[in-house]
mmCIF file of C-alpha atoms and ligand atoms in Angstrom:
data_model
loop_
_atom_site.group_PDB
_atom_site.id
_atom_site.type_symbol
_atom_site.label_atom_id
_atom_site.label_comp_id
_atom_site.label_asym_id
_atom_site.label_seq_id
_atom_site.Cartn_x
_atom_site.Cartn_y
_atom_site.Cartn_z
ATOM 1 C CA MET A 1 105.165 116.791 77.572
ATOM 2 C CA ALA A 2 101.966 118.161 79.256
ATOM 3 C CA THR A 3 101.494 115.023 81.246
ATOM 4 C CA ASP A 4 105.001 114.970 82.880
ATOM 5 C CA ARG A 5 105.384 118.403 84.739
ATOM 6 C CA ILE A 6 106.512 119.646 88.127
ATOM 7 C CA ILE A 7 103.325 121.192 88.628
ATOM 8 C CA ALA A 8 101.375 117.928 87.714
ATOM 9 C CA PRO A 9 98.589 117.132 90.183
ATOM 10 C CA THR A 10 98.974 113.286 89.440
ATOM 11 C CA ALA A 11 101.671 111.199 91.109
ATOM 12 C CA SER A 12 103.988 108.550 89.749
ATOM 13 C CA PRO A 13 104.004 105.214 92.128
ATOM 14 C CA VAL A 14 107.426 106.390 93.040
ATOM 15 C CA GLU A 15 106.536 109.675 94.176
ATOM 16 C CA GLU A 16 103.546 108.101 95.873
ATOM 17 C CA PHE A 17 106.067 105.892 98.080
ATOM 18 C CA LYS A 18 108.031 108.787 98.797
ATOM 19 C CA ASN A 19 104.927 110.972 100.063
ATOM 20 C CA TRP A 20 103.712 108.102 102.431
ATOM 21 C CA ALA A 21 106.041 109.498 105.063
ATOM 22 C CA LEU A 22 104.742 112.582 104.849
ATOM 23 C CA ARG A 23 100.921 111.648 105.004
ATOM 24 C CA PRO A 24 99.322 112.593 108.475
ATOM 25 C CA GLN A 25 98.449 109.459 110.534
ATOM 26 C CA SER A 26 95.604 110.750 112.423
ATOM 27 C CA ILE A 27 92.482 113.145 111.773
ATOM 28 C CA GLU A 28 94.084 115.663 114.401
ATOM 29 C CA GLU A 29 97.293 115.742 112.036
ATOM 30 C CA TYR A 30 95.123 116.470 109.095
ATOM 31 C CA ILE A 31 95.268 119.993 107.692
ATOM 32 C CA GLY A 32 92.661 121.600 105.585
ATOM 33 C CA GLN A 33 89.377 120.612 104.280
ATOM 34 C CA PRO A 34 87.537 121.763 107.782
ATOM 35 C CA GLU A 35 84.096 121.059 106.687
ATOM 36 C CA LEU A 36 84.773 117.603 105.717
ATOM 37 C CA ILE A 37 86.832 116.760 108.712
ATOM 38 C CA GLU A 38 83.981 117.935 111.115
ATOM 39 C CA ARG A 39 81.367 116.032 109.213
ATOM 40 C CA LEU A 40 83.893 112.838 109.715
ATOM 41 C CA LEU A 41 84.715 113.479 113.138
ATOM 42 C CA ILE A 42 80.878 113.485 114.104
ATOM 43 C CA ALA A 43 80.241 110.263 111.902
ATOM 44 C CA ILE A 44 82.922 108.573 113.365
ATOM 45 C CA GLN A 45 82.332 109.692 117.069
ATOM 46 C CA ALA A 46 78.605 108.341 116.377
ATOM 47 C CA VAL A 47 79.877 104.909 115.170
ATOM 48 C CA LYS A 48 82.029 104.599 118.098
ATOM 49 C CA THR A 49 79.295 105.454 120.507
ATOM 50 C CA ARG A 50 76.862 103.038 119.002
ATOM 51 C CA GLN A 51 79.565 100.317 118.990
ATOM 52 C CA ASP A 52 80.287 100.902 122.841
ATOM 53 C CA ALA A 53 76.383 100.799 123.620
ATOM 54 C CA LYS A 54 76.009 97.356 122.127
ATOM 55 C CA ASP A 55 75.998 94.399 124.350
ATOM 56 C CA ASP A 56 76.959 92.104 121.793
ATOM 57 C CA THR A 57 80.546 92.450 120.711
ATOM 58 C CA GLU A 58 80.005 89.825 118.050
ATOM 59 C CA THR A 59 78.475 92.308 115.406
ATOM 60 C CA ARG A 60 80.234 95.354 114.609
ATOM 61 C CA GLU A 61 78.888 99.117 113.639
ATOM 62 C CA HIS A 62 80.439 100.269 110.345
ATOM 63 C CA LEU A 63 80.591 103.830 109.220
ATOM 64 C CA GLU A 64 78.329 104.873 106.240
ATOM 65 C CA HIS A 65 79.726 104.624 102.686
ATOM 66 C CA ILE A 66 81.739 107.822 101.668
ATOM 67 C CA LEU A 67 82.195 109.333 98.374
ATOM 68 C CA LEU A 68 84.978 111.723 97.835
ATOM 69 C CA HIS A 69 85.423 113.738 94.642
ATOM 70 C CA GLY A 70 87.509 116.618 93.477
ATOM 71 C CA PRO A 71 90.695 117.431 91.555
ATOM 72 C CA PRO A 72 93.601 115.080 91.822
ATOM 73 C CA GLY A 73 96.366 115.790 94.465
ATOM 74 C CA LEU A 74 94.113 116.984 97.222
ATOM 75 C CA GLY A 75 94.595 113.663 99.443
ATOM 76 C CA LYS A 76 91.626 111.560 98.762
ATOM 77 C CA THR A 77 93.691 108.363 99.638
ATOM 78 C CA THR A 78 95.306 109.968 102.507
ATOM 79 C CA LEU A 79 91.797 110.822 104.011
ATOM 80 C CA ALA A 80 90.651 107.058 103.609
ATOM 81 C CA HIS A 81 93.736 106.014 105.492
ATOM 82 C CA VAL A 82 93.230 108.488 108.098
ATOM 83 C CA ILE A 83 89.424 107.452 108.426
ATOM 84 C CA GLY A 84 90.672 103.867 108.847
ATOM 85 C CA SER A 85 93.081 104.638 111.546
ATOM 86 C CA GLU A 86 90.411 106.790 113.450
ATOM 87 C CA LEU A 87 88.304 103.736 113.365
ATOM 88 C CA GLY A 88 90.737 101.382 114.284
ATOM 89 C CA THR A 89 90.151 99.118 111.223
ATOM 90 C CA LYS A 90 92.292 98.154 108.291
ATOM 91 C CA VAL A 91 92.058 99.911 104.981
ATOM 92 C CA HIS A 92 92.027 97.823 101.625
ATOM 93 C CA THR A 93 92.941 99.756 98.772
ATOM 94 C CA THR A 94 91.899 98.919 94.917
ATOM 95 C CA SER A 95 90.907 100.949 91.945
ATOM 96 C CA GLY A 96 87.943 101.092 89.264
ATOM 97 C CA PRO A 97 90.291 99.595 86.549
ATOM 98 C CA ALA A 98 91.782 96.986 88.962
ATOM 99 C CA LEU A 99 88.245 95.405 89.448
ATOM 100 C CA ALA A 100 87.597 94.098 85.899
ATOM 101 C CA ARG A 101 85.325 91.190 86.538
ATOM 102 C CA GLY A 102 82.781 90.266 89.399
ATOM 103 C CA THR A 103 85.398 87.774 90.634
ATOM 104 C CA ASP A 104 87.977 90.637 91.183
ATOM 105 C CA LEU A 105 85.458 92.172 93.551
ATOM 106 C CA VAL A 106 84.805 89.076 95.241
ATOM 107 C CA ALA A 107 88.354 88.236 96.109
ATOM 108 C CA VAL A 108 88.747 91.663 97.549
ATOM 109 C CA LEU A 109 85.110 91.489 99.474
ATOM 110 C CA THR A 110 85.676 87.953 101.026
ATOM 111 C CA ARG A 111 89.021 89.361 102.646
ATOM 112 C CA LEU A 112 87.179 92.330 104.628
ATOM 113 C CA GLN A 113 86.740 91.956 108.382
ATOM 114 C CA PRO A 114 83.904 93.504 110.016
ATOM 115 C CA GLY A 115 84.223 97.417 110.164
ATOM 116 C CA ASP A 116 87.158 97.281 107.536
ATOM 117 C CA VAL A 117 87.426 100.192 105.011
ATOM 118 C CA LEU A 118 87.656 99.382 101.072
ATOM 119 C CA PHE A 119 88.857 102.312 99.273
ATOM 120 C CA ILE A 120 88.156 102.446 95.556
ATOM 121 C CA ASP A 121 89.844 105.087 93.575
ATOM 122 C CA GLU A 122 88.641 106.065 90.367
ATOM 123 C CA ILE A 123 85.501 104.636 91.036
ATOM 124 C CA HIS A 124 84.002 106.234 87.834
ATOM 125 C CA ARG A 125 86.038 103.742 85.991
ATOM 126 C CA LEU A 126 84.435 100.540 87.673
ATOM 127 C CA PRO A 127 83.073 98.551 84.612
ATOM 128 C CA VAL A 128 79.153 98.438 84.667
ATOM 129 C CA ALA A 129 79.193 94.699 85.027
ATOM 130 C CA VAL A 130 80.921 95.070 88.359
ATOM 131 C CA GLU A 131 78.964 98.184 89.488
ATOM 132 C CA GLU A 132 76.120 95.768 89.633
ATOM 133 C CA PHE A 133 77.630 93.500 92.019
ATOM 134 C CA VAL A 134 78.769 96.365 94.224
ATOM 135 C CA TYR A 135 75.051 97.485 94.916
ATOM 136 C CA PRO A 136 73.914 94.614 96.991
ATOM 137 C CA ALA A 137 77.441 94.376 98.581
ATOM 138 C CA MET A 138 77.176 98.039 99.734
ATOM 139 C CA GLU A 139 73.473 97.522 100.824
ATOM 140 C CA ASP A 140 73.196 94.275 102.357
ATOM 141 C CA PHE A 141 76.910 93.087 102.426
ATOM 142 C CA LYS A 142 76.436 89.992 100.010
ATOM 143 C CA ILE A 143 76.802 89.382 96.439
ATOM 144 C CA ASP A 144 75.094 87.040 94.168
ATOM 145 C CA VAL A 145 77.512 85.048 92.014
ATOM 146 C CA CYS A 146 76.384 83.076 89.027
ATOM 147 C CA LEU A 147 78.400 79.984 88.450
ATOM 148 C CA ASP A 148 78.548 77.900 85.429
ATOM 149 C CA THR A 149 76.336 78.673 82.129
ATOM 150 C CA GLY A 150 73.646 77.044 80.575
ATOM 151 C CA LEU A 151 71.769 73.997 82.129
ATOM 152 C CA ASN A 152 74.240 73.909 85.036
ATOM 153 C CA ALA A 153 74.035 77.550 85.784
ATOM 154 C CA ARG A 154 73.083 78.528 89.426
ATOM 155 C CA THR A 155 73.602 81.417 91.723
ATOM 156 C CA VAL A 156 75.348 81.340 95.050
ATOM 157 C CA GLN A 157 75.146 83.999 97.667
ATOM 158 C CA ILE A 158 78.430 85.054 99.128
ATOM 159 C CA LYS A 159 78.218 86.968 102.493
ATOM 160 C CA CYS A 160 81.025 89.535 103.430
ATOM 161 C CA ALA A 161 81.544 91.475 106.634
ATOM 162 C CA PRO A 162 79.812 94.674 107.180
ATOM 163 C CA PHE A 163 82.351 97.476 105.595
ATOM 164 C CA THR A 164 82.651 100.961 104.758
ATOM 165 C CA LEU A 165 83.256 101.729 100.930
ATOM 166 C CA ILE A 166 85.179 104.905 100.360
ATOM 167 C CA GLY A 167 84.840 105.901 96.767
ATOM 168 C CA ALA A 168 87.205 108.234 95.143
ATOM 169 C CA THR A 169 86.700 110.009 92.063
ATOM 170 C CA THR A 170 87.960 113.114 89.992
ATOM 171 C CA ARG A 171 84.906 112.916 87.712
ATOM 172 C CA ALA A 172 81.731 112.837 89.947
ATOM 173 C CA GLY A 173 79.772 113.442 86.804
ATOM 174 C CA LEU A 174 80.516 110.258 85.298
ATOM 175 C CA LEU A 175 79.071 108.194 88.298
ATOM 176 C CA SER A 176 75.758 106.611 87.492
ATOM 177 C CA SER A 177 73.078 108.031 89.904
ATOM 178 C CA PRO A 178 72.335 104.447 91.327
ATOM 179 C CA MET A 179 75.962 104.393 92.399
ATOM 180 C CA ARG A 180 75.786 107.992 93.764
ATOM 181 C CA SER A 181 72.884 107.503 95.880
ATOM 182 C CA ARG A 182 74.096 104.424 97.776
ATOM 183 C CA PHE A 183 76.825 106.899 99.328
ATOM 184 C CA GLY A 184 75.798 108.329 102.892
ATOM 185 C CA ILE A 185 78.250 110.844 103.131
ATOM 186 C CA THR A 186 79.338 112.763 99.743
ATOM 187 C CA HIS A 187 81.920 115.650 99.890
ATOM 188 C CA HIS A 188 83.650 117.680 97.222
ATOM 189 C CA LEU A 189 87.406 118.400 98.279
ATOM 190 C CA ARG A 190 88.258 121.871 97.569
ATOM 191 C CA TYR A 191 91.587 123.417 96.506
ATOM 192 C CA TYR A 192 93.639 124.356 99.660
ATOM 193 C CA GLU A 193 93.886 127.740 101.087
ATOM 194 C CA GLU A 194 97.505 129.251 101.012
ATOM 195 C CA GLN A 195 97.805 129.352 104.948
ATOM 196 C CA ASP A 196 96.756 125.500 105.259
ATOM 197 C CA LEU A 197 99.448 124.794 102.448
ATOM 198 C CA VAL A 198 102.017 126.397 104.722
ATOM 199 C CA HIS A 199 101.019 124.686 107.436
ATOM 200 C CA ILE A 200 101.451 121.395 105.358
ATOM 201 C CA LEU A 201 104.924 122.451 104.309
ATOM 202 C CA ARG A 202 106.074 123.275 107.884
ATOM 203 C CA ARG A 203 105.076 119.658 108.677
ATOM 204 C CA SER A 204 106.808 118.171 105.826
ATOM 205 C CA ALA A 205 110.004 120.170 106.206
ATOM 206 C CA SER A 206 110.116 119.054 109.855
ATOM 207 C CA LEU A 207 109.503 115.335 108.842
ATOM 208 C CA LEU A 208 112.043 115.528 105.986
ATOM 209 C CA ALA A 209 114.498 117.026 108.739
ATOM 210 C CA MET A 210 115.228 120.253 106.660
ATOM 211 C CA GLY A 211 117.193 123.153 108.207
ATOM 212 C CA ALA A 212 116.039 126.560 108.947
ATOM 213 C CA CYS A 213 113.046 127.690 106.730
ATOM 214 C CA GLU A 214 112.510 131.354 106.661
ATOM 215 C CA PRO A 215 108.990 132.038 107.694
ATOM 216 C CA ASP A 216 108.070 133.791 104.269
ATOM 217 C CA ALA A 217 109.889 131.254 102.097
ATOM 218 C CA LEU A 218 107.228 128.514 102.743
ATOM 219 C CA GLY A 219 104.531 131.007 101.723
ATOM 220 C CA GLN A 220 106.461 131.450 98.401
ATOM 221 C CA ILE A 221 106.360 127.746 97.874
ATOM 222 C CA ALA A 222 102.645 127.637 98.923
ATOM 223 C CA SER A 223 101.627 130.565 96.571
ATOM 224 C CA ARG A 224 102.987 128.207 93.588
ATOM 225 C CA SER A 225 101.432 125.117 94.537
ATOM 226 C CA ARG A 226 98.208 125.538 92.786
ATOM 227 C CA GLY A 227 96.258 124.715 95.853
ATOM 228 C CA THR A 228 97.502 121.361 95.893
ATOM 229 C CA PRO A 229 99.459 119.593 98.784
ATOM 230 C CA ARG A 230 101.122 116.801 96.460
ATOM 231 C CA ILE A 231 102.540 119.756 94.183
ATOM 232 C CA ALA A 232 103.621 121.752 97.517
ATOM 233 C CA ASN A 233 105.479 118.709 98.862
ATOM 234 C CA ARG A 234 106.952 118.165 95.240
ATOM 235 C CA LEU A 235 108.191 121.855 95.259
ATOM 236 C CA LEU A 236 109.543 121.519 98.824
ATOM 237 C CA ARG A 237 111.935 118.637 97.791
ATOM 238 C CA ARG A 238 113.107 120.664 95.002
ATOM 239 C CA VAL A 239 113.694 123.675 97.167
ATOM 240 C CA ARG A 240 115.446 121.370 99.523
ATOM 241 C CA ASP A 241 117.888 120.045 97.298
ATOM 242 C CA PHE A 242 118.548 123.614 95.753
ATOM 243 C CA ALA A 243 119.162 124.861 99.231
ATOM 244 C CA SER A 244 121.399 122.286 100.460
ATOM 245 C CA VAL A 245 123.589 122.696 97.267
ATOM 246 C CA ARG A 246 123.502 126.265 97.082
ATOM 247 C CA ALA A 247 122.799 127.505 100.490
ATOM 248 C CA ASP A 248 123.810 125.249 103.168
ATOM 249 C CA GLY A 249 120.476 124.134 103.578
ATOM 250 C CA VAL A 250 118.914 127.549 104.602
ATOM 251 C CA VAL A 251 115.752 128.044 102.636
ATOM 252 C CA SER A 252 114.874 131.852 102.232
ATOM 253 C CA GLU A 253 112.606 133.533 100.061
ATOM 254 C CA ARG A 254 115.431 134.172 97.488
ATOM 255 C CA ILE A 255 116.388 130.627 97.449
ATOM 256 C CA VAL A 256 112.808 129.472 96.852
ATOM 257 C CA ASP A 257 112.637 131.881 93.968
ATOM 258 C CA ASP A 258 115.850 130.861 92.355
ATOM 259 C CA ALA A 259 115.116 127.006 92.972
ATOM 260 C CA LEU A 260 111.678 127.358 91.376
ATOM 261 C CA SER A 261 112.536 129.812 88.553
ATOM 262 C CA LEU A 262 115.060 126.982 87.384
ATOM 263 C CA GLU A 263 112.401 124.662 87.370
ATOM 264 C CA GLY A 264 110.398 127.175 85.157
ATOM 265 C CA VAL A 265 107.613 127.701 87.933
ATOM 266 C CA ASP A 266 106.504 131.194 88.118
ATOM 267 C CA GLY A 267 104.892 133.053 91.046
ATOM 268 C CA LEU A 268 101.453 131.876 90.500
ATOM 269 C CA GLY A 269 102.524 128.207 89.794
ATOM 270 C CA LEU A 270 102.473 128.545 86.041
ATOM 271 C CA ASP A 271 105.041 126.424 84.085
ATOM 272 C CA GLU A 272 106.360 126.841 80.481
ATOM 273 C CA ILE A 273 103.367 124.748 79.107
ATOM 274 C CA ASP A 274 100.791 126.976 80.627
ATOM 275 C CA ARG A 275 102.788 129.989 79.454
ATOM 276 C CA SER A 276 103.179 128.855 76.027
ATOM 277 C CA TYR A 277 99.445 127.926 75.947
ATOM 278 C CA LEU A 278 98.364 131.280 76.751
ATOM 279 C CA ARG A 279 101.038 133.058 74.733
ATOM 280 C CA THR A 280 99.821 131.062 71.509
ATOM 281 C CA ILE A 281 96.050 132.442 71.969
ATOM 282 C CA HIS A 282 97.532 135.717 72.520
ATOM 283 C CA SER A 283 99.924 136.196 69.654
ATOM 284 C CA VAL A 284 98.684 133.405 67.156
ATOM 285 C CA TYR A 285 94.904 133.877 67.630
ATOM 286 C CA HIS A 286 95.067 137.586 68.757
ATOM 287 C CA GLY A 287 93.687 136.797 72.211
ATOM 288 C CA GLY A 288 90.975 134.437 70.959
ATOM 289 C CA PRO A 289 88.274 133.474 70.627
ATOM 290 C CA VAL A 290 89.826 130.232 69.389
ATOM 291 C CA GLY A 291 88.873 126.451 69.000
ATOM 292 C CA LEU A 292 90.661 124.204 71.250
ATOM 293 C CA GLU A 293 91.897 122.221 68.254
ATOM 294 C CA ALA A 294 93.447 124.963 66.594
ATOM 295 C CA VAL A 295 95.469 126.010 69.822
ATOM 296 C CA ALA A 296 96.443 122.018 70.219
ATOM 297 C CA ALA A 297 97.444 122.019 66.428
ATOM 298 C CA THR A 298 99.776 125.086 66.933
ATOM 299 C CA LEU A 299 101.297 123.803 70.107
ATOM 300 C CA ASN A 300 101.706 120.212 68.418
ATOM 301 C CA GLU A 301 99.715 118.936 71.602
ATOM 302 C CA ASP A 302 96.683 116.590 71.815
ATOM 303 C CA ALA A 303 93.512 118.590 72.316
ATOM 304 C CA GLY A 304 92.120 116.083 75.084
ATOM 305 C CA THR A 305 95.522 116.363 77.285
ATOM 306 C CA LEU A 306 95.290 120.340 76.983
ATOM 307 C CA GLU A 307 91.839 120.122 78.195
ATOM 308 C CA ASP A 308 92.441 117.819 81.097
ATOM 309 C CA VAL A 309 95.773 118.687 82.360
ATOM 310 C CA VAL A 310 96.456 122.506 81.271
ATOM 311 C CA GLU A 311 93.134 124.426 81.024
ATOM 312 C CA PRO A 312 91.618 123.711 84.404
ATOM 313 C CA TYR A 313 94.195 125.687 86.673
ATOM 314 C CA LEU A 314 93.928 128.656 84.009
ATOM 315 C CA LEU A 315 90.127 128.400 84.218
ATOM 316 C CA GLN A 316 90.198 128.494 87.869
ATOM 317 C CA ILE A 317 92.658 131.555 88.401
ATOM 318 C CA GLY A 318 90.768 133.322 85.739
ATOM 319 C CA PHE A 319 93.311 133.431 82.905
ATOM 320 C CA LEU A 320 91.266 131.829 80.482
ATOM 321 C CA ALA A 321 87.667 132.245 79.477
ATOM 322 C CA ARG A 322 85.762 129.485 77.808
ATOM 323 C CA THR A 323 82.954 131.141 75.833
ATOM 324 C CA ARG A 324 80.544 129.839 73.257
ATOM 325 C CA ARG A 325 82.800 131.100 70.596
ATOM 326 C CA GLY A 326 85.970 129.353 71.923
ATOM 327 C CA ARG A 327 88.730 130.000 74.208
ATOM 328 C CA MET A 328 89.817 133.630 75.177
ATOM 329 C CA ILE A 329 92.993 134.808 77.016
ATOM 330 C CA THR A 330 92.059 137.470 79.887
ATOM 331 C CA ARG A 331 93.038 140.653 80.908
ATOM 332 C CA ARG A 332 94.566 139.372 84.192
ATOM 333 C CA ALA A 333 96.392 136.555 82.339
ATOM 334 C CA CYS A 334 97.988 139.367 80.028
ATOM 335 C CA GLU A 335 99.081 141.375 82.984
ATOM 336 C CA HIS A 336 100.633 138.605 84.527
ATOM 337 C CA MET A 337 102.552 137.641 81.407
ATOM 338 C CA GLY A 338 103.580 141.365 80.716
ATOM 339 C CA LEU A 339 101.800 140.715 77.460
ATOM 340 C CA ALA A 340 99.674 143.578 75.565
ATOM 341 C CA PRO A 341 96.346 143.961 76.548
ATOM 342 C CA ILE A 342 93.668 142.474 74.385
ATOM 343 C CA ASP A 343 91.136 144.464 72.669
ATOM 344 C CA PRO A 344 88.438 145.384 75.384
ATOM 345 C CA THR A 345 85.656 145.002 72.675
ATOM 346 C CA LYS A 346 86.520 141.101 72.589
ATOM 347 C CA GLU A 347 85.837 140.610 76.156
ATOM 348 C CA GLU A 348 82.922 138.461 76.522
ATOM 349 C CA LYS A 349 80.101 139.974 78.365
ATOM 350 C CA PRO A 350 78.649 138.139 81.468
ATOM 351 C CA ALA A 351 75.790 136.158 79.964
ATOM 352 C CA THR A 352 72.241 137.691 81.236
ATOM 353 C CA GLY A 353 69.205 136.161 80.627
ATOM 354 C CA SER A 354 66.719 137.901 78.315
ATOM 355 C CA ALA A 355 63.073 138.811 79.305
ATOM 356 C CA THR A 356 62.127 135.296 78.248
ATOM 357 C CA GLY A 357 64.738 133.387 79.989
ATOM 358 C CA LEU A 358 66.160 132.381 76.779
ATOM 359 C CA LEU A 359 69.413 133.473 75.402
HETATM 360 N N1 ADE B 1 100.270 115.915 103.769
HETATM 361 C C1 ADE B 1 99.623 116.119 102.636
HETATM 362 N N2 ADE B 1 98.536 116.365 102.828
HETATM 363 C C2 ADE B 1 98.322 116.715 104.079
HETATM 364 C C3 ADE B 1 97.445 117.179 104.933
HETATM 365 N N3 ADE B 1 96.118 117.596 104.492
HETATM 366 N N4 ADE B 1 97.641 117.444 106.246
HETATM 367 C C4 ADE B 1 98.897 117.297 106.779
HETATM 368 N N5 ADE B 1 99.749 116.943 106.020
HETATM 369 C C5 ADE B 1 99.501 116.603 104.489
#
């Protein structure tokens, strides 16, 4: 199944639990995303300074609302907890689908203490009716709740403590513009550099009390992790088991290669599903262009699943081209897979504007 892969960027609740111990506890321990970390450090420092300058200790300064968007597995939840710990406040976690009705939101908001963080994962899945309640809560820390119906209908205003909403989404394009405009800080999380992943792996290996890791061995794991810390930590656990059974716990480049080859993960982090997707376009459809539905039918997979979980990484590393006429395998993919080169006349020319600016 394309959704149940060792290189899947999403995690099951059991894996989330295992990863808990590997998470950075403070902003100093957080590796990668340097621009975001700098923006956060400034915003947090400014809030603390304003708070310290206040005479009354009754009211509390709060950090602006933050929207984090980007692919899964890059640590949006981790960041929310790190921000909470930096502010010295509690983090309340929920998700768009869990807030099905306005009353669910009221229950969450009334539990907040001044300055707390409310983390809403998958915020793009918040029902429209609930979104309407979120706006006044974000702006004025109050919500108007309608009680009863018909002649007895009345509205009561419920106040909540000033808080910071951290919204996370993999699909920023699905957020309504009124929602997007209510965040003071918006940041796109990028895939991690390989050296940052090595750093994360070294930290995780030490937390997992793993034995000796040869320096280049962690680089081998990082290069197969698709720029994603969650995948890196998952592969590290597989390598740890393999090394403990086959090599007295010593993690060498050779052991990483053997362990991950056994899992079907190649040097660039492609698995058998990626390879059979590319092989199908190459051999059944002569390199493309071919429609997604046709590839999905040949592979007996759901087209939406291919589009959401297989294609993004292949597009990102330049192994797949999405042209107006359909999907095409690229020359780089053929070289990596040891496949015959595709007919160069088929390669899509980069789109150039005509004199009128129309194509
Ligand atoms: N573990 C997972 N992601 C991490 C990160 N960004 N920094 C440190 N440890 C991590």
